[in-house]
Amino acid sequence: MAKHEPDLSLIFHALSDPTRRMMLARLAQGPAPVTELAAPTGLRLPTVLRHLAVLEEAGLISTAKDGRVRSCVIIPEALAPVQTWLDAQRHIWEVRLDRFDDYVMTLMKERANDDP
Amino acid sequence: MAKHEPDLSLIFHALSDPTRRMMLARLAQGPAPVTELAAPTGLRLPTVLRHLAVLEEAGLISTAKDGRVRSCVIIPEALAPVQTWLDAQRHIWEVRLDRFDDYVMTLMKERANDDP
DNA sequence: CGTATAGTTAGCTGTATGGCTAAGCATGAG
DNA sequence: CTCATGCTTAGCCATACAGCTAACTATACG
């Protein structure tokens, strides 16, 4: 029940594995049972289940059991924190670029004063 | 010289550590020597150096030694693959939403036909 | 009921990760 | 030259990770 709060470390770690990204890509097209997710990976079921657990702990997917089949669904909002972090990084970087512009401007002004 | 090709796994892994994200955030504001990056972390230098190595292998930063000081710089373009991946994910998801819309429409039409 | 199907759990293995200390090397200041 | 500074290398340790097999549970189906 506990809706894991978005933890960037968990999310990034979950995304750092090709197998998990593959699964996510598959799930982005619609829900799927565990076996279907396992098939293209060539991995054994227990391994796949652990990958799914990582994705679920990161809040990227949600799973529910219906009969003997566990169906997995992607949670698209879970990627929002990543986008937010990216935007923030970019923002800081742009500010830095602005500062650099200012710095260049200052240099030019000084040079203009030094050498009128 | 070898410009590491952007490997999502390496990048995501590099970003999955809070310490490394902290360093990146600091570097986003401008270049810094190793010791300055180490200070706020409370970690020992060798540890910090390994974090830097991870960031550098992921292509997120570049370092160069000037005298006895190694200066670290962020490489903002390195985050582009992440943004691209995010966009792609979102795109697939939106297509899926569209399909879902279609599905609902189909349902409604069928229902309309079943129960005129 | 009996059996095939779909997960699940337990537990093993080798490698990677993140932290440390200790000792080494190179450079700038005096 | 000498020494402090700033990084570097080597190597140790504990934990986490990704993979596996083997054995178990639980639900459908005939």
PDB file of C-alpha atoms (C1' of nucleotides) in Angstrom:
ATOM      1  CA  MET A   1       0.000   0.000   0.000  1.00  0.00           C
ATOM      2  CA  ALA A   2       2.828   2.317   0.880  1.00  0.00           C
ATOM      3  CA  LYS A   3       3.389   4.439  -2.188  1.00  0.00           C
ATOM      4  CA  HIS A   4       7.170   4.721  -2.307  1.00  0.00           C
ATOM      5  CA  GLU A   5       8.203   8.340  -2.413  1.00  0.00           C
ATOM      6  CA  PRO A   6      10.165   9.105  -5.530  1.00  0.00           C
ATOM      7  CA  ASP A   7      13.816   8.483  -4.752  1.00  0.00           C
ATOM      8  CA  LEU A   8      16.121   9.586  -7.539  1.00  0.00           C
ATOM      9  CA  SER A   9      18.801   7.116  -6.503  1.00  0.00           C
ATOM     10  CA  LEU A  10      16.393   4.211  -6.699  1.00  0.00           C
ATOM     11  CA  ILE A  11      14.990   5.389 -10.014  1.00  0.00           C
ATOM     12  CA  PHE A  12      18.350   5.985 -11.653  1.00  0.00           C
ATOM     13  CA  HIS A  13      19.614   2.677 -10.372  1.00  0.00           C
ATOM     14  CA  ALA A  14      16.576   0.915 -11.771  1.00  0.00           C
ATOM     15  CA  LEU A  15      17.163   2.579 -15.134  1.00  0.00           C
ATOM     16  CA  SER A  16      20.856   1.712 -15.179  1.00  0.00           C
ATOM     17  CA  ASP A  17      20.244  -1.859 -16.300  1.00  0.00           C
ATOM     18  CA  PRO A  18      19.586  -2.626 -19.990  1.00  0.00           C
ATOM     19  CA  THR A  19      17.318  -5.541 -19.131  1.00  0.00           C
ATOM     20  CA  ARG A  20      15.174  -3.335 -16.946  1.00  0.00           C
ATOM     21  CA  ARG A  21      15.020  -0.607 -19.588  1.00  0.00           C
ATOM     22  CA  MET A  22      13.966  -3.258 -22.077  1.00  0.00           C
ATOM     23  CA  MET A  23      11.191  -4.366 -19.766  1.00  0.00           C
ATOM     24  CA  LEU A  24      10.104  -0.784 -19.266  1.00  0.00           C
ATOM     25  CA  ALA A  25      10.035  -0.226 -23.019  1.00  0.00           C
ATOM     26  CA  ARG A  26       7.851  -3.293 -23.399  1.00  0.00           C
ATOM     27  CA  LEU A  27       5.582  -2.184 -20.583  1.00  0.00           C
ATOM     28  CA  ALA A  28       5.276   1.269 -22.100  1.00  0.00           C
ATOM     29  CA  GLN A  29       3.248  -0.386 -24.837  1.00  0.00           C
ATOM     30  CA  GLY A  30       0.868  -1.962 -22.382  1.00  0.00           C
ATOM     31  CA  PRO A  31       0.633  -4.293 -19.387  1.00  0.00           C
ATOM     32  CA  ALA A  32       2.213  -7.715 -19.560  1.00  0.00           C
ATOM     33  CA  PRO A  33       2.526 -10.835 -17.421  1.00  0.00           C
ATOM     34  CA  VAL A  34       5.892 -11.859 -15.994  1.00  0.00           C
ATOM     35  CA  THR A  35       6.517 -14.681 -18.458  1.00  0.00           C
ATOM     36  CA  GLU A  36       5.969 -12.411 -21.430  1.00  0.00           C
ATOM     37  CA  LEU A  37       8.472  -9.942 -20.018  1.00  0.00           C
ATOM     38  CA  ALA A  38      10.942 -12.721 -19.385  1.00  0.00           C
ATOM     39  CA  ALA A  39      10.803 -14.218 -22.874  1.00  0.00           C
ATOM     40  CA  PRO A  40      12.880 -11.699 -24.857  1.00  0.00           C
ATOM     41  CA  THR A  41      15.502 -11.400 -22.126  1.00  0.00           C
ATOM     42  CA  GLY A  42      16.642 -15.002 -22.201  1.00  0.00           C
ATOM     43  CA  LEU A  43      16.865 -14.857 -18.425  1.00  0.00           C
ATOM     44  CA  ARG A  44      15.420 -17.233 -15.889  1.00  0.00           C
ATOM     45  CA  LEU A  45      12.245 -16.380 -14.087  1.00  0.00           C
ATOM     46  CA  PRO A  46      13.751 -15.719 -10.647  1.00  0.00           C
ATOM     47  CA  THR A  47      16.186 -13.273 -12.204  1.00  0.00           C
ATOM     48  CA  VAL A  48      13.402 -11.516 -14.072  1.00  0.00           C
ATOM     49  CA  LEU A  49      11.376 -11.348 -10.885  1.00  0.00           C
ATOM     50  CA  ARG A  50      14.191  -9.571  -9.127  1.00  0.00           C
ATOM     51  CA  HIS A  51      14.439  -7.036 -11.925  1.00  0.00           C
ATOM     52  CA  LEU A  52      10.722  -6.458 -11.615  1.00  0.00           C
ATOM     53  CA  ALA A  53      11.110  -6.003  -7.868  1.00  0.00           C
ATOM     54  CA  VAL A  54      13.755  -3.334  -8.473  1.00  0.00           C
ATOM     55  CA  LEU A  55      11.468  -1.539 -10.910  1.00  0.00           C
ATOM     56  CA  GLU A  56       8.578  -1.766  -8.501  1.00  0.00           C
ATOM     57  CA  GLU A  57      10.621  -0.496  -5.545  1.00  0.00           C
ATOM     58  CA  ALA A  58      11.665   2.455  -7.662  1.00  0.00           C
ATOM     59  CA  GLY A  59       7.979   3.136  -8.228  1.00  0.00           C
ATOM     60  CA  LEU A  60       8.365   2.710 -11.976  1.00  0.00           C
ATOM     61  CA  ILE A  61       5.914  -0.144 -12.298  1.00  0.00           C
ATOM     62  CA  SER A  62       3.093  -1.701 -10.391  1.00  0.00           C
ATOM     63  CA  THR A  63       2.195  -5.361 -10.366  1.00  0.00           C
ATOM     64  CA  ALA A  64      -0.891  -7.250  -9.348  1.00  0.00           C
ATOM     65  CA  LYS A  65      -1.776 -10.891  -9.340  1.00  0.00           C
ATOM     66  CA  ASP A  66      -4.887 -12.073 -11.095  1.00  0.00           C
ATOM     67  CA  GLY A  67      -5.355 -15.780 -10.700  1.00  0.00           C
ATOM     68  CA  ARG A  68      -1.954 -17.326 -11.221  1.00  0.00           C
ATOM     69  CA  VAL A  69      -0.815 -14.560 -13.564  1.00  0.00           C
ATOM     70  CA  ARG A  70       0.986 -11.467 -12.276  1.00  0.00           C
ATOM     71  CA  SER A  71       0.333  -8.534 -14.512  1.00  0.00           C
ATOM     72  CA  CYS A  72       2.802  -5.642 -14.654  1.00  0.00           C
ATOM     73  CA  VAL A  73       1.942  -2.060 -15.542  1.00  0.00           C
ATOM     74  CA  ILE A  74       4.144   0.947 -16.071  1.00  0.00           C
ATOM     75  CA  ILE A  75       3.674   4.059 -13.936  1.00  0.00           C
ATOM     76  CA  PRO A  76       4.569   6.882 -16.315  1.00  0.00           C
ATOM     77  CA  GLU A  77       4.457   9.643 -13.700  1.00  0.00           C
ATOM     78  CA  ALA A  78       7.343   7.896 -11.978  1.00  0.00           C
ATOM     79  CA  LEU A  79       9.709   9.359 -14.532  1.00  0.00           C
ATOM     80  CA  ALA A  80       8.697  12.896 -13.587  1.00  0.00           C
ATOM     81  CA  PRO A  81      11.389  13.288 -10.895  1.00  0.00           C
ATOM     82  CA  VAL A  82      14.015  12.421 -13.487  1.00  0.00           C
ATOM     83  CA  GLN A  83      12.675  15.057 -15.847  1.00  0.00           C
ATOM     84  CA  THR A  84      12.575  17.543 -12.985  1.00  0.00           C
ATOM     85  CA  TRP A  85      16.168  16.805 -12.036  1.00  0.00           C
ATOM     86  CA  LEU A  86      17.261  17.121 -15.648  1.00  0.00           C
ATOM     87  CA  ASP A  87      15.497  20.450 -15.983  1.00  0.00           C
ATOM     88  CA  ALA A  88      17.069  21.695 -12.775  1.00  0.00           C
ATOM     89  CA  GLN A  89      20.537  20.681 -13.946  1.00  0.00           C
ATOM     90  CA  ARG A  90      19.978  22.400 -17.257  1.00  0.00           C
ATOM     91  CA  HIS A  91      18.723  25.480 -15.467  1.00  0.00           C
ATOM     92  CA  ILE A  92      21.818  25.746 -13.296  1.00  0.00           C
ATOM     93  CA  TRP A  93      23.929  25.225 -16.363  1.00  0.00           C
ATOM     94  CA  GLU A  94      22.149  27.995 -18.235  1.00  0.00           C
ATOM     95  CA  VAL A  95      22.599  30.368 -15.321  1.00  0.00           C
ATOM     96  CA  ARG A  96      26.256  29.508 -15.449  1.00  0.00           C
ATOM     97  CA  LEU A  97      26.316  30.275 -19.159  1.00  0.00           C
ATOM     98  CA  ASP A  98      24.653  33.621 -18.438  1.00  0.00           C
ATOM     99  CA  ARG A  99      27.302  34.333 -15.831  1.00  0.00           C
ATOM    100  CA  PHE A 100      29.910  33.436 -18.392  1.00  0.00           C
ATOM    101  CA  ASP A 101      28.327  35.891 -20.802  1.00  0.00           C
ATOM    102  CA  ASP A 102      28.439  38.516 -18.081  1.00  0.00           C
ATOM    103  CA  TYR A 103      32.054  37.663 -17.482  1.00  0.00           C
ATOM    104  CA  VAL A 104      32.885  38.064 -21.138  1.00  0.00           C
ATOM    105  CA  MET A 105      30.992  41.346 -21.215  1.00  0.00           C
ATOM    106  CA  THR A 106      32.956  42.560 -18.218  1.00  0.00           C
ATOM    107  CA  LEU A 107      36.181  41.535 -19.859  1.00  0.00           C
ATOM    108  CA  MET A 108      35.240  43.430 -22.995  1.00  0.00           C
ATOM    109  CA  LYS A 109      34.303  46.526 -21.042  1.00  0.00           C
ATOM    110  CA  GLU A 110      37.559  46.415 -19.098  1.00  0.00           C
ATOM    111  CA  ARG A 111      39.486  45.957 -22.269  1.00  0.00           C
ATOM    112  CA  ALA A 112      37.620  48.881 -23.785  1.00  0.00           C
ATOM    113  CA  ASN A 113      38.571  50.991 -20.782  1.00  0.00           C
ATOM    114  CA  ASP A 114      42.192  49.822 -20.791  1.00  0.00           C
ATOM    115  CA  ASP A 115      42.576  50.478 -24.464  1.00  0.00           C
ATOM    116  CA  PRO A 116      40.371  53.398 -25.494  1.00  0.00           C
TER     117      PRO A 116
ATOM    118  CA  MET B   1      41.141  11.388 -26.487  1.00  0.00           C
ATOM    119  CA  ALA B   2      38.647   8.603 -26.848  1.00  0.00           C
ATOM    120  CA  LYS B   3      35.289  10.269 -26.576  1.00  0.00           C
ATOM    121  CA  HIS B   4      33.238   7.631 -24.803  1.00  0.00           C
ATOM    122  CA  GLU B   5      30.096   6.935 -26.754  1.00  0.00           C
ATOM    123  CA  PRO B   6      27.058   7.721 -24.712  1.00  0.00           C
ATOM    124  CA  ASP B   7      26.090   4.575 -22.862  1.00  0.00           C
ATOM    125  CA  LEU B   8      22.793   4.931 -21.066  1.00  0.00           C
ATOM    126  CA  SER B   9      23.690   2.245 -18.555  1.00  0.00           C
ATOM    127  CA  LEU B  10      26.890   4.027 -17.578  1.00  0.00           C
ATOM    128  CA  ILE B  11      25.156   7.381 -17.381  1.00  0.00           C
ATOM    129  CA  PHE B  12      22.208   6.166 -15.325  1.00  0.00           C
ATOM    130  CA  HIS B  13      24.532   4.268 -13.052  1.00  0.00           C
ATOM    131  CA  ALA B  14      26.665   7.364 -12.561  1.00  0.00           C
ATOM    132  CA  LEU B  15      23.553   9.355 -11.696  1.00  0.00           C
ATOM    133  CA  SER B  16      22.276   6.755  -9.254  1.00  0.00           C
ATOM    134  CA  ASP B  17      24.580   7.898  -6.463  1.00  0.00           C
ATOM    135  CA  PRO B  18      23.645  10.951  -4.355  1.00  0.00           C
ATOM    136  CA  THR B  19      27.281  11.885  -3.849  1.00  0.00           C
ATOM    137  CA  ARG B  20      27.865  11.927  -7.580  1.00  0.00           C
ATOM    138  CA  ARG B  21      24.714  13.958  -8.196  1.00  0.00           C
ATOM    139  CA  MET B  22      25.933  16.399  -5.559  1.00  0.00           C
ATOM    140  CA  MET B  23      29.246  16.723  -7.338  1.00  0.00           C
ATOM    141  CA  LEU B  24      27.498  17.226 -10.655  1.00  0.00           C
ATOM    142  CA  ALA B  25      25.299  19.912  -9.147  1.00  0.00           C
ATOM    143  CA  ARG B  26      28.378  21.660  -7.859  1.00  0.00           C
ATOM    144  CA  LEU B  27      30.119  21.328 -11.202  1.00  0.00           C
ATOM    145  CA  ALA B  28      27.090  22.680 -13.004  1.00  0.00           C
ATOM    146  CA  GLN B  29      27.955  26.000 -11.421  1.00  0.00           C
ATOM    147  CA  GLY B  30      31.476  25.942 -12.754  1.00  0.00           C
ATOM    148  CA  PRO B  31      34.724  23.966 -12.772  1.00  0.00           C
ATOM    149  CA  ALA B  32      36.267  22.898  -9.481  1.00  0.00           C
ATOM    150  CA  PRO B  33      39.380  21.089  -8.264  1.00  0.00           C
ATOM    151  CA  VAL B  34      39.095  17.674  -6.635  1.00  0.00           C
ATOM    152  CA  THR B  35      39.603  18.912  -3.084  1.00  0.00           C
ATOM    153  CA  GLU B  36      36.807  21.425  -3.394  1.00  0.00           C
ATOM    154  CA  LEU B  37      34.474  18.705  -4.651  1.00  0.00           C
ATOM    155  CA  ALA B  38      35.512  16.446  -1.810  1.00  0.00           C
ATOM    156  CA  ALA B  39      34.947  18.967   0.979  1.00  0.00           C
ATOM    157  CA  PRO B  40      31.131  18.942   1.247  1.00  0.00           C
ATOM    158  CA  THR B  41      30.933  15.162   0.916  1.00  0.00           C
ATOM    159  CA  GLY B  42      32.864  14.325   4.048  1.00  0.00           C
ATOM    160  CA  LEU B  43      34.477  11.489   2.101  1.00  0.00           C
ATOM    161  CA  ARG B  44      38.167  10.691   1.763  1.00  0.00           C
ATOM    162  CA  LEU B  45      40.029  11.710  -1.345  1.00  0.00           C
ATOM    163  CA  PRO B  46      40.488   8.227  -2.860  1.00  0.00           C
ATOM    164  CA  THR B  47      36.770   7.636  -2.558  1.00  0.00           C
ATOM    165  CA  VAL B  48      35.998  10.968  -4.180  1.00  0.00           C
ATOM    166  CA  LEU B  49      38.440  10.196  -6.958  1.00  0.00           C
ATOM    167  CA  ARG B  50      36.630   6.991  -7.730  1.00  0.00           C
ATOM    168  CA  HIS B  51      33.331   8.824  -7.924  1.00  0.00           C
ATOM    169  CA  LEU B  52      34.937  11.255 -10.319  1.00  0.00           C
ATOM    170  CA  ALA B  53      36.260   8.371 -12.379  1.00  0.00           C
ATOM    171  CA  VAL B  54      32.737   6.964 -12.651  1.00  0.00           C
ATOM    172  CA  LEU B  55      31.415  10.338 -13.768  1.00  0.00           C
ATOM    173  CA  GLU B  56      34.205  10.691 -16.280  1.00  0.00           C
ATOM    174  CA  GLU B  57      33.726   7.181 -17.693  1.00  0.00           C
ATOM    175  CA  ALA B  58      30.072   8.003 -18.161  1.00  0.00           C
ATOM    176  CA  GLY B  59      31.178  11.044 -20.133  1.00  0.00           C
ATOM    177  CA  LEU B  60      29.441  13.396 -17.731  1.00  0.00           C
ATOM    178  CA  ILE B  61      32.549  15.302 -16.758  1.00  0.00           C
ATOM    179  CA  SER B  62      36.012  15.935 -18.024  1.00  0.00           C
ATOM    180  CA  THR B  63      39.083  16.473 -15.907  1.00  0.00           C
ATOM    181  CA  ALA B  64      42.484  17.923 -16.624  1.00  0.00           C
ATOM    182  CA  LYS B  65      45.514  18.440 -14.525  1.00  0.00           C
ATOM    183  CA  ASP B  66      47.047  21.885 -14.297  1.00  0.00           C
ATOM    184  CA  GLY B  67      50.136  21.815 -12.142  1.00  0.00           C
ATOM    185  CA  ARG B  68      49.285  19.704  -9.139  1.00  0.00           C
ATOM    186  CA  VAL B  69      45.606  20.620  -9.269  1.00  0.00           C
ATOM    187  CA  ARG B  70      43.104  18.541 -11.217  1.00  0.00           C
ATOM    188  CA  SER B  71      40.252  20.633 -12.441  1.00  0.00           C
ATOM    189  CA  CYS B  72      36.882  19.065 -13.191  1.00  0.00           C
ATOM    190  CA  VAL B  73      34.340  20.380 -15.681  1.00  0.00           C
ATOM    191  CA  ILE B  74      30.841  19.249 -16.444  1.00  0.00           C
ATOM    192  CA  ILE B  75      29.911  18.170 -19.972  1.00  0.00           C
ATOM    193  CA  PRO B  76      26.298  19.272 -20.284  1.00  0.00           C
ATOM    194  CA  GLU B  77      25.672  17.574 -23.630  1.00  0.00           C
ATOM    195  CA  ALA B  78      26.296  14.275 -21.871  1.00  0.00           C
ATOM    196  CA  LEU B  79      22.810  14.428 -20.428  1.00  0.00           C
ATOM    197  CA  ALA B  80      21.267  14.571 -23.887  1.00  0.00           C
ATOM    198  CA  PRO B  81      20.933  10.769 -24.245  1.00  0.00           C
ATOM    199  CA  VAL B  82      18.974  10.709 -21.014  1.00  0.00           C
ATOM    200  CA  GLN B  83      16.623  13.373 -22.290  1.00  0.00           C
ATOM    201  CA  THR B  84      16.295  11.495 -25.565  1.00  0.00           C
ATOM    202  CA  TRP B  85      15.474   8.265 -23.776  1.00  0.00           C
ATOM    203  CA  LEU B  86      12.925  10.031 -21.595  1.00  0.00           C
ATOM    204  CA  ASP B  87      11.284  11.605 -24.633  1.00  0.00           C
ATOM    205  CA  ALA B  88      11.184   8.261 -26.397  1.00  0.00           C
ATOM    206  CA  GLN B  89       9.582   6.600 -23.383  1.00  0.00           C
ATOM    207  CA  ARG B  90       7.027   9.355 -23.145  1.00  0.00           C
ATOM    208  CA  HIS B  91       6.319   9.058 -26.854  1.00  0.00           C
ATOM    209  CA  ILE B  92       5.652   5.335 -26.648  1.00  0.00           C
ATOM    210  CA  TRP B  93       3.460   5.957 -23.663  1.00  0.00           C
ATOM    211  CA  GLU B  94       1.453   8.593 -25.487  1.00  0.00           C
ATOM    212  CA  VAL B  95       0.964   6.277 -28.443  1.00  0.00           C
ATOM    213  CA  ARG B  96      -0.305   3.740 -25.958  1.00  0.00           C
ATOM    214  CA  LEU B  97      -2.707   6.315 -24.565  1.00  0.00           C
ATOM    215  CA  ASP B  98      -3.918   7.025 -28.076  1.00  0.00           C
ATOM    216  CA  ARG B  99      -4.435   3.335 -28.627  1.00  0.00           C
ATOM    217  CA  PHE B 100      -6.358   3.227 -25.382  1.00  0.00           C
ATOM    218  CA  ASP B 101      -8.531   6.052 -26.651  1.00  0.00           C
ATOM    219  CA  ASP B 102      -9.120   4.096 -29.829  1.00  0.00           C
ATOM    220  CA  TYR B 103      -9.982   1.075 -27.749  1.00  0.00           C
ATOM    221  CA  VAL B 104     -12.506   3.046 -25.748  1.00  0.00           C
ATOM    222  CA  MET B 105     -13.967   4.448 -28.948  1.00  0.00           C
ATOM    223  CA  THR B 106     -14.254   0.956 -30.381  1.00  0.00           C
ATOM    224  CA  LEU B 107     -15.953  -0.223 -27.227  1.00  0.00           C
ATOM    225  CA  MET B 108     -18.422   2.627 -27.411  1.00  0.00           C
ATOM    226  CA  LYS B 109     -19.185   1.955 -31.041  1.00  0.00           C
ATOM    227  CA  GLU B 110     -19.691  -1.755 -30.376  1.00  0.00           C
ATOM    228  CA  ARG B 111     -21.908  -0.942 -27.464  1.00  0.00           C
ATOM    229  CA  ALA B 112     -23.846   1.457 -29.666  1.00  0.00           C
ATOM    230  CA  ASN B 113     -24.273  -1.317 -32.217  1.00  0.00           C
ATOM    231  CA  ASP B 114     -25.197  -3.921 -29.620  1.00  0.00           C
ATOM    232  CA  ASP B 115     -27.774  -1.667 -28.052  1.00  0.00           C
ATOM    233  CA  PRO B 116     -29.266   0.625 -30.669  1.00  0.00           C
TER     234      PRO B 116
ATOM    235  C1'  DC C   1      -8.446 -35.865  -8.917  1.00  0.00           C
ATOM    236  C1'  DG C   2      -4.341 -35.166 -11.483  1.00  0.00           C
ATOM    237  C1'  DT C   3      -1.340 -32.581 -14.180  1.00  0.00           C
ATOM    238  C1'  DA C   4       0.494 -28.747 -16.603  1.00  0.00           C
ATOM    239  C1'  DT C   5       1.265 -23.732 -16.015  1.00  0.00           C
ATOM    240  C1'  DA C   6       2.838 -19.475 -13.697  1.00  0.00           C
ATOM    241  C1'  DG C   7       5.015 -17.691 -10.048  1.00  0.00           C
ATOM    242  C1'  DT C   8       7.594 -17.851  -5.789  1.00  0.00           C
ATOM    243  C1'  DT C   9      11.175 -18.793  -2.316  1.00  0.00           C
ATOM    244  C1'  DA C  10      15.636 -20.209  -0.697  1.00  0.00           C
ATOM    245  C1'  DG C  11      20.119 -20.265  -1.266  1.00  0.00           C
ATOM    246  C1'  DC C  12      24.567 -20.424  -3.948  1.00  0.00           C
ATOM    247  C1'  DT C  13      28.272 -17.910  -6.828  1.00  0.00           C
ATOM    248  C1'  DG C  14      31.258 -14.497  -8.822  1.00  0.00           C
ATOM    249  C1'  DT C  15      31.800  -9.690  -9.626  1.00  0.00           C
ATOM    250  C1'  DA C  16      31.081  -4.782  -8.751  1.00  0.00           C
ATOM    251  C1'  DT C  17      30.511  -0.974  -5.581  1.00  0.00           C
ATOM    252  C1'  DG C  18      31.558   2.194  -1.998  1.00  0.00           C
ATOM    253  C1'  DG C  19      34.066   3.012   1.790  1.00  0.00           C
ATOM    254  C1'  DC C  20      38.614   3.037   4.208  1.00  0.00           C
ATOM    255  C1'  DT C  21      44.037   3.356   5.377  1.00  0.00           C
ATOM    256  C1'  DA C  22      48.704   3.691   4.168  1.00  0.00           C
ATOM    257  C1'  DA C  23      52.135   4.920   1.450  1.00  0.00           C
ATOM    258  C1'  DG C  24      53.891   7.205  -2.851  1.00  0.00           C
ATOM    259  C1'  DC C  25      54.731  11.011  -6.264  1.00  0.00           C
ATOM    260  C1'  DA C  26      54.768  15.620  -8.120  1.00  0.00           C
ATOM    261  C1'  DT C  27      54.641  20.522  -7.798  1.00  0.00           C
ATOM    262  C1'  DG C  28      54.533  25.237  -5.821  1.00  0.00           C
ATOM    263  C1'  DA C  29      56.124  28.188  -1.945  1.00  0.00           C
ATOM    264  C1'  DG C  30      59.754  29.643   0.929  1.00  0.00           C
TER     265       DG C  30
ATOM    266  C1'  DC D   1      66.896  22.363  -0.967  1.00  0.00           C
ATOM    267  C1'  DT D   2      62.862  21.414   1.964  1.00  0.00           C
ATOM    268  C1'  DC D   3      58.483  20.907   2.952  1.00  0.00           C
ATOM    269  C1'  DA D   4      53.557  21.306   2.709  1.00  0.00           C
ATOM    270  C1'  DT D   5      49.886  20.540  -0.533  1.00  0.00           C
ATOM    271  C1'  DG D   6      47.179  17.885  -3.743  1.00  0.00           C
ATOM    272  C1'  DC D   7      46.524  14.213  -5.867  1.00  0.00           C
ATOM    273  C1'  DT D   8      47.502   9.076  -6.890  1.00  0.00           C
ATOM    274  C1'  DT D   9      48.086   4.080  -6.283  1.00  0.00           C
ATOM    275  C1'  DA D  10      47.646  -0.202  -3.909  1.00  0.00           C
ATOM    276  C1'  DG D  11      45.137  -2.935  -1.368  1.00  0.00           C
ATOM    277  C1'  DC D  12      41.745  -4.293   2.239  1.00  0.00           C
ATOM    278  C1'  DC D  13      36.771  -4.951   3.739  1.00  0.00           C
ATOM    279  C1'  DA D  14      31.741  -5.342   3.803  1.00  0.00           C
ATOM    280  C1'  DT D  15      27.779  -5.133   1.230  1.00  0.00           C
ATOM    281  C1'  DA D  16      24.986  -5.255  -2.897  1.00  0.00           C
ATOM    282  C1'  DC D  17      23.988  -7.060  -7.529  1.00  0.00           C
ATOM    283  C1'  DA D  18      22.968 -10.143 -11.298  1.00  0.00           C
ATOM    284  C1'  DG D  19      22.837 -14.501 -12.522  1.00  0.00           C
ATOM    285  C1'  DC D  20      21.840 -19.430 -11.567  1.00  0.00           C
ATOM    286  C1'  DT D  21      19.483 -24.168  -9.747  1.00  0.00           C
ATOM    287  C1'  DA D  22      16.341 -26.617  -7.051  1.00  0.00           C
ATOM    288  C1'  DA D  23      12.425 -27.139  -4.738  1.00  0.00           C
ATOM    289  C1'  DC D  24       7.807 -25.309  -3.457  1.00  0.00           C
ATOM    290  C1'  DT D  25       2.932 -23.108  -3.956  1.00  0.00           C
ATOM    291  C1'  DA D  26      -1.027 -22.089  -6.220  1.00  0.00           C
ATOM    292  C1'  DT D  27      -4.302 -21.908  -9.902  1.00  0.00           C
ATOM    293  C1'  DA D  28      -6.344 -23.459 -14.131  1.00  0.00           C
ATOM    294  C1'  DC D  29      -7.840 -27.310 -17.180  1.00  0.00           C
ATOM    295  C1'  DG D  30      -9.307 -31.930 -18.557  1.00  0.00           C
TER     296       DG D  30
END
